PDB file of C-alpha atoms in Angstrom:
ATOM      1  CA  MET E   1       8.285  -8.606  -3.274  1.00 63.00           C
ATOM      2  CA  GLN E   2       9.414  -7.918   0.294  1.00 69.00           C
ATOM      3  CA  ILE E   3      12.565  -9.922  -0.349  1.00 79.00           C
ATOM      4  CA  ALA E   4      13.218  -8.121  -3.634  1.00 79.00           C
ATOM      5  CA  ARG E   5      12.818  -4.725  -1.976  1.00 73.00           C
ATOM      6  CA  GLY E   6      15.036  -5.767   0.923  1.00 83.00           C
ATOM      7  CA  LEU E   7      17.824  -6.834  -1.434  1.00 87.00           C
ATOM      8  CA  ARG E   8      17.531  -3.588  -3.386  1.00 85.00           C
ATOM      9  CA  GLN E   9      17.785  -1.566  -0.178  1.00 84.00           C
ATOM     10  CA  LEU E  10      20.935  -3.430   0.781  1.00 90.00           C
ATOM     11  CA  MET E  11      22.521  -2.961  -2.637  1.00 91.00           C
ATOM     12  CA  ASP E  12      21.651   0.746  -2.765  1.00 89.00           C
ATOM     13  CA  ALA E  13      23.146   1.270   0.699  1.00 90.00           C
ATOM     14  CA  GLN E  14      26.429  -0.306  -0.454  1.00 90.00           C
ATOM     15  CA  GLY E  15      26.385   1.213  -3.951  1.00 92.00           C
ATOM     16  CA  LEU E  16      26.495  -2.255  -5.520  1.00 90.00           C
ATOM     17  CA  THR E  17      25.344  -3.305  -8.992  1.00 92.00           C
ATOM     18  CA  GLN E  18      23.760  -6.620  -9.966  1.00 89.00           C
ATOM     19  CA  GLY E  19      27.079  -7.625 -11.474  1.00 91.00           C
ATOM     20  CA  ASP E  20      28.928  -6.853  -8.238  1.00 92.00           C
ATOM     21  CA  VAL E  21      26.532  -8.988  -6.230  1.00 92.00           C
ATOM     22  CA  ALA E  22      26.520 -11.809  -8.770  1.00 92.00           C
ATOM     23  CA  ARG E  23      30.304 -12.071  -8.716  1.00 93.00           C
ATOM     24  CA  ALA E  24      30.515 -12.000  -4.915  1.00 92.00           C
ATOM     25  CA  ALA E  25      27.709 -14.547  -4.550  1.00 91.00           C
ATOM     26  CA  GLU E  26      29.116 -16.724  -7.329  1.00 91.00           C
ATOM     27  CA  VAL E  27      25.815 -16.819  -9.204  1.00 90.00           C
ATOM     28  CA  SER E  28      24.803 -15.447 -12.583  1.00 90.00           C
ATOM     29  CA  SER E  29      23.577 -11.879 -13.062  1.00 88.00           C
ATOM     30  CA  GLY E  30      20.344 -13.410 -14.350  1.00 86.00           C
ATOM     31  CA  THR E  31      19.822 -15.179 -11.028  1.00 87.00           C
ATOM     32  CA  VAL E  32      20.301 -11.941  -9.096  1.00 87.00           C
ATOM     33  CA  ASN E  33      17.932 -10.163 -11.477  1.00 84.00           C
ATOM     34  CA  ARG E  34      15.218 -12.798 -10.968  1.00 81.00           C
ATOM     35  CA  TYR E  35      15.358 -12.281  -7.204  1.00 82.00           C
ATOM     36  CA  LEU E  36      15.331  -8.491  -7.599  1.00 81.00           C
ATOM     37  CA  MET E  37      12.377  -8.629  -9.993  1.00 73.00           C
ATOM     38  CA  TRP E  38      10.413 -11.036  -7.774  1.00 64.00           C
ATOM     39  CA  GLN E  39      10.375 -13.638 -10.566  1.00 55.00           C
ATOM     40  CA  ASP E  40      11.428 -16.515  -8.293  1.00 53.00           C
ATOM     41  CA  ARG E  41       8.747 -15.929  -5.645  1.00 55.00           C
ATOM     42  CA  GLY E  42       7.430 -19.483  -5.997  1.00 55.00           C
ATOM     43  CA  THR E  43      10.832 -21.212  -5.973  1.00 65.00           C
ATOM     44  CA  LEU E  44      13.052 -19.277  -3.588  1.00 71.00           C
ATOM     45  CA  LYS E  45      16.214 -21.206  -2.757  1.00 81.00           C
ATOM     46  CA  ILE E  46      17.512 -20.542   0.738  1.00 84.00           C
ATOM     47  CA  PRO E  47      21.239 -21.055  -0.081  1.00 88.00           C
ATOM     48  CA  THR E  48      20.980 -18.766  -3.117  1.00 89.00           C
ATOM     49  CA  LEU E  49      19.120 -16.089  -1.173  1.00 88.00           C
ATOM     50  CA  ARG E  50      21.679 -16.281   1.631  1.00 91.00           C
ATOM     51  CA  ALA E  51      24.558 -15.887  -0.823  1.00 93.00           C
ATOM     52  CA  ILE E  52      22.924 -12.918  -2.576  1.00 91.00           C
ATOM     53  CA  ALA E  53      22.014 -11.217   0.710  1.00 91.00           C
ATOM     54  CA  GLU E  54      25.526 -11.578   2.111  1.00 92.00           C
ATOM     55  CA  ALA E  55      27.035 -10.376  -1.161  1.00 92.00           C
ATOM     56  CA  ALA E  56      24.738  -7.343  -0.966  1.00 92.00           C
ATOM     57  CA  GLY E  57      26.164  -6.447   2.429  1.00 92.00           C
ATOM     58  CA  ALA E  58      23.457  -7.800   4.727  1.00 91.00           C
ATOM     59  CA  THR E  59      24.272  -8.185   8.407  1.00 91.00           C
ATOM     60  CA  ALA E  60      23.665 -11.550  10.041  1.00 90.00           C
ATOM     61  CA  GLU E  61      20.376 -10.213  11.440  1.00 88.00           C
ATOM     62  CA  GLN E  62      19.240  -8.834   8.086  1.00 87.00           C
ATOM     63  CA  THR E  63      20.137 -12.084   6.351  1.00 88.00           C
ATOM     64  CA  GLU E  64      18.075 -14.038   8.862  1.00 85.00           C
ATOM     65  CA  ASP E  65      15.136 -11.621   8.357  1.00 80.00           C
ATOM     66  CA  LEU E  66      15.200 -12.400   4.639  1.00 83.00           C
ATOM     67  CA  LEU E  67      15.593 -16.134   5.123  1.00 82.00           C
ATOM     68  CA  GLU E  68      12.763 -16.286   7.657  1.00 77.00           C
ATOM     69  CA  LEU E  69      10.518 -14.427   5.243  1.00 73.00           C
ATOM     70  CA  ALA E  70      11.413 -16.892   2.485  1.00 75.00           C
ATOM     71  CA  ARG E  71      10.720 -19.877   4.751  1.00 73.00           C
ATOM     72  CA  SER E  72       7.294 -18.584   5.805  1.00 65.00           C
ATOM     73  CA  GLN E  73       6.107 -17.311   2.435  1.00 59.00           C
ATOM     74  CA  ALA E  74       3.239 -19.306   0.971  1.00 47.00           C
ATOM     75  CA  ASP E  75       2.509 -19.401  -2.747  1.00 41.00           C
ATOM     76  CA  GLY E  76      -0.536 -17.290  -3.576  1.00 38.00           C
ATOM     77  CA  TRP E  77      -1.216 -15.638  -0.212  1.00 38.00           C
ATOM     78  CA  TRP E  78       0.651 -14.475   2.830  1.00 45.00           C
ATOM     79  CA  MET E  79       0.153 -12.421   5.945  1.00 48.00           C
ATOM     80  CA  ASP E  80       1.864  -9.400   7.377  1.00 52.00           C
ATOM     81  CA  THR E  81       2.693 -10.148  10.989  1.00 46.00           C
ATOM     82  CA  ALA E  82       3.406  -7.876  13.917  1.00 43.00           C
ATOM     83  CA  GLY E  83       6.811  -9.516  14.353  1.00 44.00           C
ATOM     84  CA  ALA E  84       8.047  -8.943  10.803  1.00 48.00           C
ATOM     85  CA  ALA E  85      11.128  -6.744  10.421  1.00 53.00           C
ATOM     86  CA  PRO E  86       9.918  -3.170   9.675  1.00 55.00           C
ATOM     87  CA  TRP E  87      12.431  -2.777   6.834  1.00 54.00           C
ATOM     88  CA  LEU E  88      10.663  -5.663   5.050  1.00 52.00           C
ATOM     89  CA  SER E  89       7.169  -4.126   5.112  1.00 68.00           C
ATOM     90  CA  ALA E  90       5.122  -5.898   2.440  1.00 72.00           C
ATOM     91  CA  LEU E  91       2.874  -2.946   1.626  1.00 80.00           C
ATOM     92  CA  HIS E  92       5.853  -0.607   1.191  1.00 77.00           C
ATOM     93  CA  ALA E  93       7.524  -3.206  -1.016  1.00 72.00           C
ATOM     94  CA  PHE E  94       4.552  -3.442  -3.358  1.00 81.00           C
ATOM     95  CA  GLU E  95       4.017   0.321  -3.460  1.00 85.00           C
ATOM     96  CA  ALA E  96       7.692   0.868  -4.313  1.00 80.00           C
ATOM     97  CA  VAL E  97       7.192  -0.816  -7.700  1.00 80.00           C
ATOM     98  CA  ALA E  98       3.475  -0.277  -8.336  1.00 89.00           C
ATOM     99  CA  GLU E  99       2.254   1.989 -11.130  1.00 94.00           C
ATOM    100  CA  TYR E 100      -1.303   2.186  -9.860  1.00 96.00           C
ATOM    101  CA  GLU E 101      -3.172   1.750  -6.610  1.00 96.00           C
ATOM    102  CA  TYR E 102      -6.943   1.471  -6.304  1.00 98.00           C
ATOM    103  CA  VAL E 103      -8.483   1.904  -2.856  1.00 97.00           C
ATOM    104  CA  TRP E 104     -11.953   1.236  -1.469  1.00 96.00           C
ATOM    105  CA  ALA E 105     -12.398   2.661   2.050  1.00 95.00           C
ATOM    106  CA  THR E 106     -15.507   2.080   4.123  1.00 94.00           C
ATOM    107  CA  SER E 107     -14.846   3.705   7.494  1.00 93.00           C
ATOM    108  CA  LEU E 108     -11.601   5.725   7.579  1.00 96.00           C
ATOM    109  CA  VAL E 109      -9.563   7.854   5.199  1.00 97.00           C
ATOM    110  CA  PRO E 110      -6.863   5.546   3.758  1.00 95.00           C
ATOM    111  CA  GLY E 111      -3.235   6.082   4.730  1.00 93.00           C
ATOM    112  CA  LEU E 112      -2.135   7.594   1.413  1.00 95.00           C
ATOM    113  CA  ALA E 113      -4.687  10.390   1.848  1.00 97.00           C
ATOM    114  CA  GLN E 114      -4.372  11.133   5.566  1.00 97.00           C
ATOM    115  CA  THR E 115      -3.142  14.397   7.039  1.00 97.00           C
ATOM    116  CA  PRO E 116      -0.591  14.205   9.872  1.00 97.00           C
ATOM    117  CA  ALA E 117      -3.207  15.327  12.405  1.00 97.00           C
ATOM    118  CA  TYR E 118      -5.734  12.730  11.258  1.00 98.00           C
ATOM    119  CA  ALA E 119      -3.084   9.993  11.305  1.00 95.00           C
ATOM    120  CA  ARG E 120      -1.960  11.036  14.776  1.00 96.00           C
ATOM    121  CA  CYS E 121      -5.499  10.856  16.162  1.00 96.00           C
ATOM    122  CA  LEU E 122      -5.926   7.366  14.734  1.00 94.00           C
ATOM    123  CA  HIS E 123      -2.649   6.092  16.194  1.00 92.00           C
ATOM    124  CA  GLU E 124      -3.363   7.643  19.579  1.00 94.00           C
ATOM    125  CA  GLN E 125      -6.810   6.079  19.693  1.00 92.00           C
ATOM    126  CA  GLN E 126      -5.611   2.671  18.515  1.00 88.00           C
ATOM    127  CA  ASP E 127      -2.705   2.550  20.979  1.00 89.00           C
ATOM    128  CA  PRO E 128      -3.464   4.927  23.870  1.00 91.00           C
ATOM    129  CA  ASP E 129      -0.577   3.603  25.987  1.00 92.00           C
ATOM    130  CA  ALA E 130       2.097   4.247  23.367  1.00 89.00           C
ATOM    131  CA  ASP E 131       4.816   6.797  24.092  1.00 92.00           C
ATOM    132  CA  ALA E 132       4.645  10.102  22.239  1.00 92.00           C
ATOM    133  CA  ALA E 133       7.904   9.261  20.440  1.00 92.00           C
ATOM    134  CA  VAL E 134       6.401   6.010  19.151  1.00 89.00           C
ATOM    135  CA  ILE E 135       3.311   7.846  17.878  1.00 91.00           C
ATOM    136  CA  ASP E 136       5.539  10.462  16.219  1.00 92.00           C
ATOM    137  CA  ALA E 137       7.494   7.740  14.426  1.00 89.00           C
ATOM    138  CA  ARG E 138       4.322   6.046  13.192  1.00 87.00           C
ATOM    139  CA  VAL E 139       2.875   9.297  11.887  1.00 92.00           C
ATOM    140  CA  GLN E 140       6.124  10.205  10.143  1.00 90.00           C
ATOM    141  CA  ALA E 141       6.271   6.759   8.529  1.00 87.00           C
ATOM    142  CA  ARG E 142       2.739   7.148   7.200  1.00 89.00           C
ATOM    143  CA  ILE E 143       3.441  10.572   5.754  1.00 91.00           C
ATOM    144  CA  ARG E 144       6.707   9.366   4.163  1.00 89.00           C
ATOM    145  CA  ARG E 145       4.726   6.601   2.488  1.00 89.00           C
ATOM    146  CA  GLN E 146       2.722   9.293   0.684  1.00 93.00           C
ATOM    147  CA  GLN E 147       5.827  10.341  -1.253  1.00 91.00           C
ATOM    148  CA  ILE E 148       4.962   7.713  -3.863  1.00 92.00           C
ATOM    149  CA  LEU E 149       2.233  10.108  -5.057  1.00 94.00           C
ATOM    150  CA  ASP E 150       4.966  12.433  -6.341  1.00 94.00           C
ATOM    151  CA  ARG E 151       6.169   9.808  -8.811  1.00 93.00           C
ATOM    152  CA  GLU E 152       5.139  10.490 -12.396  1.00 93.00           C
ATOM    153  CA  ASP E 153       4.515   6.791 -13.010  1.00 92.00           C
ATOM    154  CA  MET E 154       2.114   6.378 -10.064  1.00 95.00           C
ATOM    155  CA  ARG E 155      -1.677   6.715 -10.279  1.00 96.00           C
ATOM    156  CA  LEU E 156      -4.029   6.628  -7.296  1.00 97.00           C
ATOM    157  CA  TRP E 157      -7.791   6.089  -7.399  1.00 98.00           C
ATOM    158  CA  ILE E 158      -9.688   6.300  -4.097  1.00 98.00           C
ATOM    159  CA  ILE E 159     -13.362   5.560  -3.527  1.00 98.00           C
ATOM    160  CA  LEU E 160     -14.679   6.557  -0.107  1.00 97.00           C
ATOM    161  CA  ASP E 161     -17.972   5.544   1.381  1.00 96.00           C
ATOM    162  CA  GLN E 162     -19.740   8.734   2.475  1.00 97.00           C
ATOM    163  CA  ALA E 163     -19.624   7.349   6.010  1.00 96.00           C
ATOM    164  CA  VAL E 164     -15.889   8.145   6.052  1.00 97.00           C
ATOM    165  CA  LEU E 165     -16.716  11.855   5.933  1.00 97.00           C
ATOM    166  CA  LYS E 166     -19.253  11.528   8.727  1.00 96.00           C
ATOM    167  CA  ARG E 167     -17.057   9.597  11.149  1.00 96.00           C
ATOM    168  CA  ARG E 168     -15.251  12.177  13.252  1.00 96.00           C
ATOM    169  CA  VAL E 169     -11.616  11.447  13.978  1.00 96.00           C
ATOM    170  CA  GLY E 170     -10.246  13.974  16.476  1.00 95.00           C
ATOM    171  CA  LEU E 171     -11.622  17.492  16.781  1.00 95.00           C
ATOM    172  CA  ALA E 172     -13.719  19.242  14.156  1.00 96.00           C
ATOM    173  CA  ALA E 173     -10.618  21.147  13.013  1.00 96.00           C
ATOM    174  CA  VAL E 174      -8.858  17.849  12.260  1.00 97.00           C
ATOM    175  CA  MET E 175     -11.754  16.709  10.097  1.00 97.00           C
ATOM    176  CA  ALA E 176     -11.995  20.073   8.341  1.00 97.00           C
ATOM    177  CA  GLU E 177      -8.294  19.939   7.450  1.00 97.00           C
ATOM    178  CA  GLN E 178      -8.622  16.324   6.327  1.00 97.00           C
ATOM    179  CA  ILE E 179     -11.506  17.085   3.995  1.00 98.00           C
ATOM    180  CA  ASP E 180      -9.643  20.080   2.574  1.00 97.00           C
ATOM    181  CA  HIS E 181      -6.764  17.697   1.857  1.00 98.00           C
ATOM    182  CA  LEU E 182      -9.096  15.276   0.057  1.00 98.00           C
ATOM    183  CA  ARG E 183     -10.409  18.156  -2.063  1.00 97.00           C
ATOM    184  CA  ASN E 184      -6.838  19.115  -2.986  1.00 96.00           C
ATOM    185  CA  LEU E 185      -5.968  15.515  -3.815  1.00 96.00           C
ATOM    186  CA  ALA E 186      -8.996  15.294  -6.101  1.00 95.00           C
ATOM    187  CA  GLU E 187      -7.527  18.106  -8.206  1.00 94.00           C
ATOM    188  CA  ARG E 188      -4.155  16.411  -8.715  1.00 95.00           C
ATOM    189  CA  PRO E 189      -3.587  15.070 -12.266  1.00 93.00           C
ATOM    190  CA  ARG E 190      -2.774  11.470 -11.336  1.00 95.00           C
ATOM    191  CA  VAL E 191      -5.229  11.133  -8.456  1.00 97.00           C
ATOM    192  CA  ARG E 192      -8.943  10.379  -8.607  1.00 97.00           C
ATOM    193  CA  VAL E 193     -11.216  10.670  -5.582  1.00 98.00           C
ATOM    194  CA  GLN E 194     -14.837   9.544  -5.636  1.00 98.00           C
ATOM    195  CA  ILE E 195     -17.459   9.476  -2.897  1.00 98.00           C
ATOM    196  CA  LEU E 196     -20.056   6.713  -2.771  1.00 97.00           C
ATOM    197  CA  PRO E 197     -23.161   8.603  -1.568  1.00 97.00           C
ATOM    198  CA  PHE E 198     -25.659   7.182   0.896  1.00 95.00           C
ATOM    199  CA  ASP E 199     -28.497   7.779  -1.558  1.00 94.00           C
ATOM    200  CA  VAL E 200     -27.252   5.183  -4.075  1.00 94.00           C
ATOM    201  CA  GLY E 201     -28.078   2.405  -1.638  1.00 91.00           C
ATOM    202  CA  ALA E 202     -25.864  -0.455  -0.550  1.00 89.00           C
ATOM    203  CA  PRO E 203     -22.373  -0.492  -2.086  1.00 87.00           C
ATOM    204  CA  ASP E 204     -21.698  -3.081  -4.773  1.00 83.00           C
ATOM    205  CA  ALA E 205     -18.944  -4.371  -2.498  1.00 76.00           C
ATOM    206  CA  GLY E 206     -21.629  -5.561  -0.084  1.00 74.00           C
ATOM    207  CA  SER E 207     -20.380  -5.986   3.464  1.00 70.00           C
ATOM    208  CA  GLY E 208     -16.757  -6.319   2.353  1.00 73.00           C
ATOM    209  CA  GLY E 209     -14.278  -3.981   4.020  1.00 83.00           C
ATOM    210  CA  HIS E 210     -11.312  -1.847   3.044  1.00 89.00           C
ATOM    211  CA  PHE E 211      -9.142  -3.190   0.217  1.00 94.00           C
ATOM    212  CA  LEU E 212      -6.340  -2.059  -2.092  1.00 94.00           C
ATOM    213  CA  ILE E 213      -5.341  -3.239  -5.550  1.00 96.00           C
ATOM    214  CA  LEU E 214      -1.722  -2.570  -6.470  1.00 94.00           C
ATOM    215  CA  GLY E 215      -0.282  -3.264  -9.866  1.00 91.00           C
ATOM    216  CA  ARG E 216       2.276  -2.703 -12.573  1.00 87.00           C
ATOM    217  CA  ASP E 217       1.815  -3.680 -16.222  1.00 85.00           C
ATOM    218  CA  ASP E 218       4.923  -4.458 -18.281  1.00 77.00           C
ATOM    219  CA  VAL E 219       3.871  -5.309 -21.819  1.00 75.00           C
ATOM    220  CA  ALA E 220       7.427  -5.794 -23.046  1.00 76.00           C
ATOM    221  CA  GLU E 221       8.349  -8.127 -20.166  1.00 67.00           C
ATOM    222  CA  PRO E 222       5.099  -9.603 -18.790  1.00 64.00           C
ATOM    223  CA  VAL E 223       7.006 -11.580 -16.163  1.00 58.00           C
ATOM    224  CA  ASN E 224       7.887  -8.237 -14.551  1.00 65.00           C
ATOM    225  CA  SER E 225       4.221  -7.288 -14.203  1.00 76.00           C
ATOM    226  CA  MET E 226       2.639  -7.347 -10.764  1.00 81.00           C
ATOM    227  CA  SER E 227      -0.907  -7.362  -9.451  1.00 88.00           C
ATOM    228  CA  VAL E 228      -1.892  -7.971  -5.844  1.00 89.00           C
ATOM    229  CA  VAL E 229      -4.845  -7.317  -3.553  1.00 92.00           C
ATOM    230  CA  TYR E 230      -4.331  -6.158   0.023  1.00 90.00           C
ATOM    231  CA  LEU E 231      -7.077  -6.768   2.575  1.00 89.00           C
ATOM    232  CA  GLU E 232      -6.695  -4.771   5.771  1.00 81.00           C
ATOM    233  CA  LEU E 233      -7.353  -6.757   8.941  1.00 76.00           C
ATOM    234  CA  HIS E 234      -6.868  -5.982  12.612  1.00 69.00           C
ATOM    235  CA  ARG E 235      -3.116  -5.439  13.192  1.00 65.00           C
ATOM    236  CA  ARG E 236      -2.144  -7.218   9.983  1.00 70.00           C
ATOM    237  CA  GLY E 237      -2.915  -7.520   6.310  1.00 75.00           C
ATOM    238  CA  LEU E 238      -3.774 -10.352   3.948  1.00 83.00           C
ATOM    239  CA  TYR E 239      -2.311 -10.348   0.434  1.00 82.00           C
ATOM    240  CA  LEU E 240      -3.803 -12.156  -2.552  1.00 86.00           C
ATOM    241  CA  ASP E 241      -2.070 -12.611  -5.885  1.00 82.00           C
ATOM    242  CA  ASP E 242      -3.994 -15.518  -7.367  1.00 84.00           C
ATOM    243  CA  PRO E 243      -5.159 -14.251 -10.815  1.00 87.00           C
ATOM    244  CA  THR E 244      -8.762 -15.237 -10.127  1.00 93.00           C
ATOM    245  CA  ASP E 245      -8.831 -13.323  -6.853  1.00 92.00           C
ATOM    246  CA  VAL E 246      -7.212 -10.252  -8.392  1.00 92.00           C
ATOM    247  CA  THR E 247      -9.630 -10.275 -11.328  1.00 94.00           C
ATOM    248  CA  ASP E 248     -12.615 -10.542  -8.990  1.00 95.00           C
ATOM    249  CA  TYR E 249     -11.461  -7.524  -6.984  1.00 95.00           C
ATOM    250  CA  LYS E 250     -10.747  -5.498 -10.125  1.00 95.00           C
ATOM    251  CA  ILE E 251     -14.290  -6.166 -11.337  1.00 95.00           C
ATOM    252  CA  LEU E 252     -15.598  -5.199  -7.902  1.00 95.00           C
ATOM    253  CA  PHE E 253     -13.656  -1.940  -7.974  1.00 96.00           C
ATOM    254  CA  ASP E 254     -14.970  -1.173 -11.474  1.00 96.00           C
ATOM    255  CA  ASP E 255     -18.504  -1.681 -10.167  1.00 95.00           C
ATOM    256  CA  LEU E 256     -17.838   0.643  -7.226  1.00 96.00           C
ATOM    257  CA  ARG E 257     -16.449   3.463  -9.346  1.00 95.00           C
ATOM    258  CA  SER E 258     -19.427   3.191 -11.684  1.00 95.00           C
ATOM    259  CA  GLN E 259     -21.709   3.442  -8.653  1.00 96.00           C
ATOM    260  CA  ALA E 260     -19.801   6.314  -6.996  1.00 97.00           C
ATOM    261  CA  ALA E 261     -20.353  10.007  -7.690  1.00 97.00           C
ATOM    262  CA  ASP E 262     -18.532  11.721 -10.549  1.00 96.00           C
ATOM    263  CA  LYS E 263     -15.934  14.409  -9.883  1.00 95.00           C
ATOM    264  CA  GLY E 264     -18.420  17.283  -9.787  1.00 96.00           C
ATOM    265  CA  ARG E 265     -20.738  15.690  -7.281  1.00 97.00           C
ATOM    266  CA  THR E 266     -17.817  14.309  -5.291  1.00 97.00           C
ATOM    267  CA  LEU E 267     -16.473  17.838  -4.838  1.00 97.00           C
ATOM    268  CA  ASP E 268     -19.945  18.996  -3.809  1.00 97.00           C
ATOM    269  CA  LEU E 269     -20.194  16.199  -1.235  1.00 97.00           C
ATOM    270  CA  LEU E 270     -16.768  17.091   0.125  1.00 97.00           C
ATOM    271  CA  ALA E 271     -17.731  20.761   0.368  1.00 96.00           C
ATOM    272  CA  THR E 272     -20.943  19.898   2.227  1.00 96.00           C
ATOM    273  CA  ALA E 273     -19.076  17.630   4.619  1.00 96.00           C
ATOM    274  CA  ARG E 274     -16.465  20.334   5.161  1.00 96.00           C
ATOM    275  CA  SER E 275     -19.122  22.864   6.128  1.00 95.00           C
ATOM    276  CA  GLU E 276     -20.393  20.535   8.858  1.00 94.00           C
ATOM    277  CA  TYR E 277     -17.048  20.850  10.670  1.00 94.00           C
ATOM    278  CA  ASP E 278     -16.862  24.650  10.579  1.00 85.00           C
ATOM    279  CA  ALA E 279     -16.590  26.171  14.031  1.00 61.00           C
TER     280      ALA E 279
END
């Protein structure tokens, strides 16, 4: 998916069509389409990818980024790494084509629901030696990522452990603003927010941490469907697309949303948490 998104970015920048790229790369339009639709993820051919990338206007450095990603990609799971080219972000690639995203958060508000102030406090705490300009760029990138919520084909469902509301990030005013933002999100038509209260006992997810499920269902062309689980680790992420793994996490998420509070109680819990941060 990272490779597909990278190729699309290159083509969009040059104003090229699939036909344009196919002719320049001397491959069929179907071959280009398979790479753009992520259908050849298990059988990427380095010479073909190089030809398509160059035909799409990639620089030598961008071409090497794509080829290195293809060489290191394992079938069924892969890791984000700190050294990966930012323009090939895996999470952004999946979110660019996803139609739904389900999130279970155990300790912090997830990125798609963070306010700029909350995100800034997190980045400053996680990297206290970073320059202000670097922090600004990271915060801006996180807020830009939230633009996917404006798409009419995108649905977001977030379940937060109540501990997320109790863990102060920054000053009380930062938390108050963040909770107000969660309350506003909960009222959006394509967004669901649920709180898992302390009084229901241990979460059905057990000791498992933060995870996302991203997907797209294409009934007409099943090969264009996508379903992947993202597990957030320290400084990197682990992606799973094995059908058994994905199914297990979907069942787990269903259990969590059955266990979590309904909309009415969730709004009450948010209001109570908000009051605790009033000056």
